[in-house]
mmCIF file of C-alpha atoms in Angstrom:
data_model
loop_
_atom_site.group_PDB
_atom_site.id
_atom_site.type_symbol
_atom_site.label_atom_id
_atom_site.label_comp_id
_atom_site.label_asym_id
_atom_site.label_seq_id
_atom_site.Cartn_x
_atom_site.Cartn_y
_atom_site.Cartn_z
ATOM 1 C CA MET A 6 -63.848 19.242 18.264
ATOM 2 C CA LYS A 7 -65.220 15.721 19.289
ATOM 3 C CA MET A 8 -66.669 15.007 16.019
ATOM 4 C CA THR A 9 -63.373 15.968 14.539
ATOM 5 C CA LYS A 10 -61.390 13.421 16.667
ATOM 6 C CA LEU A 11 -64.016 10.664 15.983
ATOM 7 C CA LEU A 12 -63.689 11.278 12.021
ATOM 8 C CA PHE A 13 -59.879 11.216 12.410
ATOM 9 C CA LEU A 14 -59.869 7.911 14.362
ATOM 10 C CA LEU A 15 -63.101 6.145 12.640
ATOM 11 C CA ILE A 16 -61.695 6.452 9.115
ATOM 12 C CA GLY A 17 -58.016 5.597 10.083
ATOM 13 C CA LEU A 18 -59.434 2.191 11.098
ATOM 14 C CA LEU A 19 -61.984 1.874 8.787
ATOM 15 C CA LEU A 20 -60.097 1.505 5.465
ATOM 16 C CA ILE A 21 -58.302 -1.396 6.226
ATOM 17 C CA ASN A 22 -60.302 -3.027 3.694
ATOM 18 C CA CYS A 23 -58.479 -1.811 0.738
ATOM 19 C CA LEU A 24 -59.627 -2.296 -3.481
ATOM 20 C CA PRO A 25 -55.962 -3.516 -4.751
ATOM 21 C CA SER A 26 -55.138 -2.727 -8.442
ATOM 22 C CA SER A 27 -51.955 -4.040 -10.869
ATOM 23 C CA LEU A 28 -52.054 -1.093 -12.661
ATOM 24 C CA TYR A 29 -48.459 1.310 -12.022
ATOM 25 C CA ALA A 30 -48.910 5.315 -12.089
ATOM 26 C CA LYS A 31 -46.144 7.372 -12.611
ATOM 27 C CA LEU A 32 -47.326 9.631 -10.435
ATOM 28 C CA ARG A 33 -45.215 10.542 -7.279
ATOM 29 C CA ASP A 34 -47.035 10.900 -3.531
ATOM 30 C CA LEU A 35 -46.469 14.156 -2.249
ATOM 31 C CA GLU A 36 -44.064 15.633 -0.864
ATOM 32 C CA THR A 37 -44.752 19.037 0.973
ATOM 33 C CA THR A 38 -42.485 22.049 0.594
ATOM 34 C CA ARG A 39 -39.956 21.575 3.407
ATOM 35 C CA LEU A 40 -39.874 17.892 1.947
ATOM 36 C CA LYS A 41 -38.459 19.009 -0.998
ATOM 37 C CA SER A 42 -36.099 20.735 -0.004
ATOM 38 C CA THR A 43 -34.588 17.925 2.059
ATOM 39 C CA ALA A 44 -35.170 15.388 -0.404
ATOM 40 C CA GLY A 45 -37.992 13.801 1.086
ATOM 41 C CA THR A 46 -35.372 13.408 4.887
ATOM 42 C CA GLY A 47 -37.399 13.897 8.152
ATOM 43 C CA VAL A 48 -39.177 10.303 9.248
ATOM 44 C CA GLY A 49 -36.959 11.383 12.726
ATOM 45 C CA SER A 50 -38.128 15.018 12.772
ATOM 46 C CA ILE A 51 -41.065 16.047 14.713
ATOM 47 C CA LEU A 52 -43.104 17.965 11.984
ATOM 48 C CA MET A 53 -46.679 19.059 12.056
ATOM 49 C CA GLU A 54 -47.827 19.696 8.291
ATOM 50 C CA GLU A 55 -46.184 16.401 7.135
ATOM 51 C CA SER A 56 -48.229 13.601 8.980
ATOM 52 C CA SER A 57 -50.441 13.533 6.460
ATOM 53 C CA VAL A 58 -47.955 12.730 3.789
ATOM 54 C CA LEU A 59 -44.356 11.186 5.934
ATOM 55 C CA ASN A 60 -44.972 10.510 9.763
ATOM 56 C CA PRO A 61 -48.235 10.410 11.145
ATOM 57 C CA ALA A 62 -46.736 9.971 14.471
ATOM 58 C CA PRO A 63 -44.944 13.329 14.861
ATOM 59 C CA VAL A 64 -48.311 15.664 15.108
ATOM 60 C CA ALA A 65 -49.416 14.178 18.677
ATOM 61 C CA PHE A 66 -46.200 16.153 20.011
ATOM 62 C CA PHE A 67 -47.872 20.201 18.841
ATOM 63 C CA LYS A 68 -50.055 22.174 20.800
ATOM 64 C CA ASP A 69 -51.661 24.373 18.138
ATOM 65 C CA SER A 70 -53.355 23.941 14.946
ATOM 66 C CA SER A 71 -52.377 24.847 11.002
ATOM 67 C CA ILE A 72 -53.796 25.260 7.813
ATOM 68 C CA TYR A 73 -51.579 24.839 5.009
ATOM 69 C CA PHE A 74 -51.164 25.564 0.906
ATOM 70 C CA GLN A 75 -49.141 24.319 -1.435
ATOM 71 C CA LYS A 76 -48.610 25.025 -4.976
ATOM 72 C CA SER A 77 -45.560 23.061 -7.063
ATOM 73 C CA SER A 78 -44.789 22.626 -10.480
ATOM 74 C CA GLY A 79 -42.002 21.115 -12.717
ATOM 75 C CA ASN A 80 -41.142 19.906 -15.629
ATOM 76 C CA ILE A 81 -39.763 16.455 -17.176
ATOM 77 C CA THR A 82 -36.886 15.406 -19.791
ATOM 78 C CA GLN A 83 -36.511 11.967 -21.335
ATOM 79 C CA GLU A 84 -33.491 11.563 -21.949
ATOM 80 C CA ASN A 85 -33.794 8.286 -24.764
ATOM 81 C CA SER A 86 -36.625 10.388 -26.581
ATOM 82 C CA ASN A 87 -37.038 9.493 -30.383
ATOM 83 C CA ASN A 88 -37.870 13.729 -30.674
ATOM 84 C CA PRO A 89 -35.240 15.264 -29.292
ATOM 85 C CA HIS A 90 -36.483 18.466 -30.109
ATOM 86 C CA SER A 91 -39.840 17.512 -28.217
ATOM 87 C CA ALA A 92 -40.535 19.827 -25.219
ATOM 88 C CA PRO A 93 -40.660 18.924 -21.454
ATOM 89 C CA LEU A 94 -43.725 17.307 -20.032
ATOM 90 C CA ASP A 95 -45.157 19.337 -17.044
ATOM 91 C CA ILE A 96 -45.335 18.401 -13.560
ATOM 92 C CA ASP A 97 -48.320 20.626 -11.475
ATOM 93 C CA SER A 98 -49.273 19.810 -8.531
ATOM 94 C CA MET A 99 -51.433 21.833 -5.250
ATOM 95 C CA ALA A 100 -52.310 20.906 -1.626
ATOM 96 C CA ALA A 101 -54.179 21.728 1.369
ATOM 97 C CA ILE A 102 -53.964 20.436 4.834
ATOM 98 C CA LEU A 103 -56.015 21.135 7.744
ATOM 99 C CA THR A 104 -53.774 20.027 10.990
ATOM 100 C CA GLU A 105 -55.445 19.601 15.039
ATOM 101 C CA SER A 106 -53.173 19.126 17.861
ATOM 102 C CA GLY A 107 -52.849 19.801 21.016
ATOM 103 C CA GLN A 108 -55.603 17.154 22.522
ATOM 104 C CA ALA A 109 -56.066 13.485 23.435
ATOM 105 C CA ILE A 110 -55.614 12.611 19.949
ATOM 106 C CA SER A 111 -54.619 14.581 17.244
ATOM 107 C CA GLY A 112 -54.490 14.552 13.352
ATOM 108 C CA SER A 113 -54.942 15.946 9.740
ATOM 109 C CA VAL A 114 -57.266 16.112 6.514
ATOM 110 C CA GLY A 115 -55.281 17.060 3.745
ATOM 111 C CA TYR A 116 -55.850 17.060 -0.093
ATOM 112 C CA GLN A 117 -53.738 16.836 -3.457
ATOM 113 C CA TYR A 118 -54.400 17.197 -7.424
ATOM 114 C CA ALA A 119 -51.928 16.583 -9.253
ATOM 115 C CA GLU A 120 -51.224 16.055 -12.948
ATOM 116 C CA ASP A 121 -47.600 14.134 -14.440
ATOM 117 C CA ARG A 122 -47.976 13.993 -18.253
ATOM 118 C CA PHE A 123 -51.287 12.516 -19.214
ATOM 119 C CA ASP A 124 -51.533 11.018 -15.541
ATOM 120 C CA LYS A 125 -54.153 12.781 -12.752
ATOM 121 C CA ARG A 126 -54.705 12.253 -9.424
ATOM 122 C CA LYS A 127 -57.005 13.510 -6.549
ATOM 123 C CA ARG A 128 -56.100 11.682 -3.181
ATOM 124 C CA LEU A 129 -57.695 12.733 0.170
ATOM 125 C CA MET A 130 -55.123 12.013 3.403
ATOM 126 C CA ILE A 131 -56.132 11.749 6.614
ATOM 127 C CA SER A 132 -53.892 10.791 9.806
ATOM 128 C CA THR A 133 -54.683 10.754 13.589
ATOM 129 C CA ALA A 134 -52.081 10.093 16.386
ATOM 130 C CA GLY A 135 -52.075 10.023 20.103
ATOM 131 C CA ARG A 136 -49.259 10.139 22.979
ATOM 132 C CA ALA A 137 -47.887 6.726 23.966
ATOM 133 C CA GLY A 138 -46.087 8.261 27.099
ATOM 134 C CA ASP A 139 -43.820 11.598 27.499
ATOM 135 C CA LYS A 140 -41.235 10.495 24.891
ATOM 136 C CA SER A 141 -43.126 8.850 22.077
ATOM 137 C CA SER A 142 -46.250 8.923 19.971
ATOM 138 C CA LEU A 143 -48.151 6.527 17.430
ATOM 139 C CA GLY A 144 -49.839 7.663 14.518
ATOM 140 C CA VAL A 145 -52.008 6.039 11.467
ATOM 141 C CA ALA A 146 -52.782 7.827 8.103
ATOM 142 C CA ALA A 147 -54.629 6.685 5.281
ATOM 143 C CA ARG A 148 -54.457 7.519 1.201
ATOM 144 C CA ILE A 149 -57.744 7.592 -0.363
ATOM 145 C CA THR A 150 -56.591 8.311 -4.122
ATOM 146 C CA GLN A 151 -58.419 8.377 -7.480
ATOM 147 C CA ASP A 152 -55.810 7.829 -10.483
ATOM 148 C CA SER A 153 -56.717 8.558 -13.990
ATOM 149 C CA LEU A 154 -53.702 6.837 -15.794
ATOM 150 C CA SER A 155 -53.351 7.505 -19.807
ATOM 151 C CA GLU A 156 -50.296 7.261 -22.098
ATOM 152 C CA ASN A 157 -51.734 9.383 -24.875
ATOM 153 C CA GLY A 158 -54.019 11.571 -23.336
ATOM 154 C CA GLU A 159 -57.121 9.726 -24.992
ATOM 155 C CA ASP A 160 -56.903 6.337 -23.441
ATOM 156 C CA ILE A 161 -58.056 6.587 -19.802
ATOM 157 C CA GLN A 162 -58.061 4.049 -17.271
ATOM 158 C CA ASN A 163 -59.527 5.409 -14.122
ATOM 159 C CA ILE A 164 -58.400 3.045 -10.734
ATOM 160 C CA LYS A 165 -59.476 3.827 -7.096
ATOM 161 C CA TYR A 166 -57.094 2.631 -4.162
ATOM 162 C CA ASN A 167 -56.710 3.069 -0.366
ATOM 163 C CA GLN A 168 -53.573 2.458 1.841
ATOM 164 C CA MET A 169 -52.461 3.245 5.116
ATOM 165 C CA VAL A 170 -49.275 4.173 6.733
ATOM 166 C CA LEU A 171 -48.280 3.183 10.187
ATOM 167 C CA GLY A 172 -45.619 5.660 12.187
ATOM 168 C CA ALA A 173 -43.695 5.928 15.450
ATOM 169 C CA THR A 174 -41.703 8.503 17.051
ATOM 170 C CA HIS A 175 -39.547 8.686 20.052
ATOM 171 C CA VAL A 176 -37.689 11.283 21.689
ATOM 172 C CA LEU A 177 -34.170 9.511 22.560
ATOM 173 C CA GLY A 178 -32.899 13.066 24.163
ATOM 174 C CA GLU A 179 -32.731 16.897 24.149
ATOM 175 C CA SER A 180 -31.344 16.420 20.699
ATOM 176 C CA VAL A 181 -31.819 13.429 19.579
ATOM 177 C CA THR A 182 -35.545 12.174 18.077
ATOM 178 C CA MET A 183 -35.877 9.275 16.004
ATOM 179 C CA GLY A 184 -38.995 7.543 13.883
ATOM 180 C CA ILE A 185 -40.174 4.769 11.822
ATOM 181 C CA THR A 186 -43.033 4.471 9.458
ATOM 182 C CA PHE A 187 -44.291 1.629 7.577
ATOM 183 C CA ILE A 188 -45.797 2.456 4.008
ATOM 184 C CA ASP A 189 -48.636 0.693 2.049
ATOM 185 C CA PRO A 190 -47.805 -2.712 4.799
ATOM 186 C CA LEU A 191 -51.188 -4.417 3.328
ATOM 187 C CA ARG A 192 -49.473 -4.241 0.223
ATOM 188 C CA GLU A 193 -52.683 -2.705 -1.691
ATOM 189 C CA ARG A 194 -50.146 -1.441 -4.573
ATOM 190 C CA PRO A 195 -47.147 -2.740 -6.372
ATOM 191 C CA ASN A 196 -43.924 -1.723 -5.378
ATOM 192 C CA GLU A 197 -44.713 0.932 -2.874
ATOM 193 C CA THR A 198 -44.126 -1.136 0.529
ATOM 194 C CA ARG A 199 -41.796 0.643 2.526
ATOM 195 C CA GLY A 200 -40.165 0.553 5.963
ATOM 196 C CA ILE A 201 -38.119 3.489 7.083
ATOM 197 C CA LEU A 202 -36.293 4.456 10.123
ATOM 198 C CA GLY A 203 -35.113 8.447 10.645
ATOM 199 C CA LEU A 204 -33.071 10.110 13.311
ATOM 200 C CA GLN A 205 -32.252 13.752 13.610
ATOM 201 C CA TYR A 206 -29.920 15.457 15.629
ATOM 202 C CA VAL A 207 -29.748 19.373 16.768
ATOM 203 C CA TYR A 208 -26.676 21.170 17.703
ATOM 204 C CA GLU A 209 -27.391 24.075 19.549
ATOM 205 C CA ASP A 210 -30.614 24.795 17.972
ATOM 206 C CA PHE A 211 -28.353 25.683 14.752
ATOM 207 C CA VAL A 212 -27.578 23.155 13.229
ATOM 208 C CA PHE A 213 -29.927 19.835 12.209
ATOM 209 C CA LEU A 214 -28.434 16.972 10.923
ATOM 210 C CA ILE A 215 -31.178 14.389 9.606
ATOM 211 C CA LEU A 216 -31.082 11.070 8.250
ATOM 212 C CA ASP A 217 -33.647 8.629 6.898
ATOM 213 C CA ALA A 218 -32.930 4.322 5.177
ATOM 214 C CA GLY A 219 -34.872 1.955 4.611
ATOM 215 C CA ALA A 220 -36.003 -0.706 2.093
ATOM 216 C CA ASP A 221 -39.135 -2.342 1.035
ATOM 217 C CA TYR A 222 -39.367 -5.585 3.494
ATOM 218 C CA ASN A 223 -41.178 -8.145 1.076
ATOM 219 C CA GLN A 224 -38.088 -7.537 -1.552
ATOM 220 C CA ALA A 225 -34.285 -8.167 -1.494
ATOM 221 C CA LEU A 226 -33.457 -5.390 0.700
ATOM 222 C CA ALA A 227 -30.682 -4.549 -1.415
ATOM 223 C CA GLU A 228 -32.643 -4.307 -4.831
ATOM 224 C CA THR A 229 -34.933 -1.309 -2.989
ATOM 225 C CA PHE A 230 -32.677 0.304 -0.623
ATOM 226 C CA LEU A 231 -33.274 4.101 -0.082
ATOM 227 C CA TYR A 232 -31.279 6.390 1.985
ATOM 228 C CA ARG A 233 -31.954 10.106 2.483
ATOM 229 C CA GLY A 234 -29.767 13.004 4.092
ATOM 230 C CA ALA A 235 -30.191 16.464 4.935
ATOM 231 C CA VAL A 236 -28.781 19.348 6.722
ATOM 232 C CA GLN A 237 -30.675 22.466 8.109
ATOM 233 C CA PHE A 238 -29.339 25.989 9.669
ATOM 234 C CA LYS A 239 -30.993 28.176 11.324
ATOM 235 C CA VAL A 240 -30.238 31.393 10.388
ATOM 236 C CA PHE A 241 -31.180 35.182 11.763
ATOM 237 C CA GLY A 242 -33.435 33.839 14.212
ATOM 238 C CA ASP A 243 -36.586 33.366 11.523
ATOM 239 C CA PHE A 244 -35.109 32.018 8.420
ATOM 240 C CA PHE A 245 -34.421 27.990 8.109
ATOM 241 C CA VAL A 246 -32.135 27.151 5.000
ATOM 242 C CA ARG A 247 -31.999 23.636 4.425
ATOM 243 C CA ALA A 248 -30.209 20.951 1.355
ATOM 244 C CA GLY A 249 -30.786 17.468 0.873
ATOM 245 C CA PHE A 250 -29.934 13.885 -1.200
ATOM 246 C CA PHE A 251 -31.441 10.799 -2.210
ATOM 247 C CA THR A 252 -31.358 7.487 -3.878
ATOM 248 C CA ASP A 253 -34.228 5.146 -4.155
ATOM 249 C CA GLU A 254 -32.448 1.499 -5.890
ATOM 250 C CA GLY A 255 -35.901 0.552 -5.653
ATOM 251 C CA LEU A 256 -37.464 3.516 -7.982
ATOM 252 C CA ASN A 257 -33.852 3.999 -9.745
ATOM 253 C CA GLU A 258 -34.042 7.844 -8.841
ATOM 254 C CA SER A 259 -31.460 9.445 -6.719
ATOM 255 C CA GLY A 260 -31.450 13.877 -6.531
ATOM 256 C CA SER A 261 -31.317 17.088 -3.901
ATOM 257 C CA GLY A 262 -33.314 19.481 -2.910
ATOM 258 C CA ALA A 263 -32.916 22.619 -1.563
ATOM 259 C CA GLY A 264 -34.845 25.315 0.564
ATOM 260 C CA LEU A 265 -35.382 27.864 2.608
ATOM 261 C CA SER A 266 -38.418 29.192 5.118
ATOM 262 C CA TRP A 267 -39.371 32.257 6.595
ATOM 263 C CA VAL A 268 -41.020 31.707 9.929
ATOM 264 C CA GLN A 269 -43.572 33.823 12.308
ATOM 265 C CA PRO A 270 -44.995 33.277 15.363
ATOM 266 C CA LYS A 271 -48.364 32.000 13.157
ATOM 267 C CA LEU A 272 -47.392 32.132 9.862
ATOM 268 C CA MET A 273 -44.412 30.211 8.137
ATOM 269 C CA PHE A 274 -43.403 30.815 4.119
ATOM 270 C CA ASP A 275 -41.567 27.833 2.153
ATOM 271 C CA PHE A 276 -39.488 27.897 -0.966
ATOM 272 C CA ALA A 277 -37.667 24.329 -1.960
ATOM 273 C CA ILE A 278 -36.278 23.380 -5.562
ATOM 274 C CA LYS A 279 -36.045 19.499 -6.060
ATOM 275 C CA ASN A 280 -33.833 17.610 -8.980
ATOM 276 C CA THR A 281 -34.429 13.864 -9.940
ATOM 277 C CA ASP A 282 -32.485 11.836 -12.015
ATOM 278 C CA ILE A 283 -34.108 8.742 -12.919
ATOM 279 C CA LYS A 284 -31.765 5.703 -14.418
ATOM 280 C CA GLU A 285 -33.115 3.557 -16.922
ATOM 281 C CA SER A 286 -33.992 0.069 -16.201
ATOM 282 C CA VAL A 287 -35.806 -2.428 -18.265
ATOM 283 C CA ALA A 288 -36.629 -5.213 -15.951
ATOM 284 C CA LYS A 289 -38.874 -2.525 -13.899
ATOM 285 C CA ASN A 290 -39.965 -0.685 -17.124
ATOM 286 C CA ILE A 291 -38.137 2.439 -16.006
ATOM 287 C CA GLU A 292 -37.210 5.090 -18.689
ATOM 288 C CA SER A 293 -34.198 7.455 -18.023
ATOM 289 C CA GLU A 294 -35.525 11.096 -17.311
ATOM 290 C CA LYS A 295 -34.599 14.386 -15.564
ATOM 291 C CA ILE A 296 -37.462 15.825 -13.077
ATOM 292 C CA LYS A 297 -36.983 19.880 -12.035
ATOM 293 C CA GLU A 298 -39.376 20.675 -9.756
ATOM 294 C CA THR A 299 -40.128 24.422 -7.483
ATOM 295 C CA SER A 300 -42.908 24.497 -4.466
ATOM 296 C CA PHE A 301 -44.063 27.403 -2.643
ATOM 297 C CA SER A 302 -46.253 26.499 0.472
ATOM 298 C CA LEU A 303 -47.507 29.038 2.994
ATOM 299 C CA SER A 304 -49.211 27.911 6.510
ATOM 300 C CA TYR A 305 -50.930 29.657 9.193
ATOM 301 C CA ARG A 306 -50.958 28.646 12.534
ATOM 302 C CA PHE A 307 -53.446 29.265 15.563
#
């Protein structure tokens, strides 16, 4: 296990020297099934598998390990397509995440493969985190990405780049937690830098209220402001029902998600649906689209 911890730490720190690229992909960052059900909300929540894809810090609060598998699919309908009878474009992705916690240094390793239109992505995600006192934790994550971009399926551009994500989590009280994350602070990719603050409030271990807000702090905040909100209910002891919404001015997107989880002592099954509306923007080279996704996942804790 010492080698695993050392690998997390060394790779997380080594990836500061990154290869920038000016190409912009339509491919989207991975969201776990749980995150799709909350429309991406959860920076302030204490989540385990999400340490690779959202906030790397909370994994330090756990005392077990997990293996996670996810399959997602969906379709894209282009609102302004020249061919009104054209078939929707497909989205397909899979992910696997291995998480180790309960040690002085906790972390995870994840892999994502995604297809979106004619674009393809392979991404290795590595995170590590440690406690900074009884109520706080700090984490860092690295994303090692290879994208194959194409407008027609024939002319392909292959690009590789690395990004960092910094995160922190703090327990304000028995019912309230908060987190903050900085995505791509070194600005290796255009328009992907974000700072996001999140809060979670739990009432009687039954109702969970979750809020996120953030923006690209290198640009005008009003033009890149994003906010997300979600609610979760615990029902019948081992089921969780969730729903959420989001608006992202920087990406001209808004939408909603919903889902449920069945939780056992060692096994957890998640299902989610997510709908995204993209508004047209000539200045940002964004077309009007509607995206519908479904996601399934299974995780085993040990």
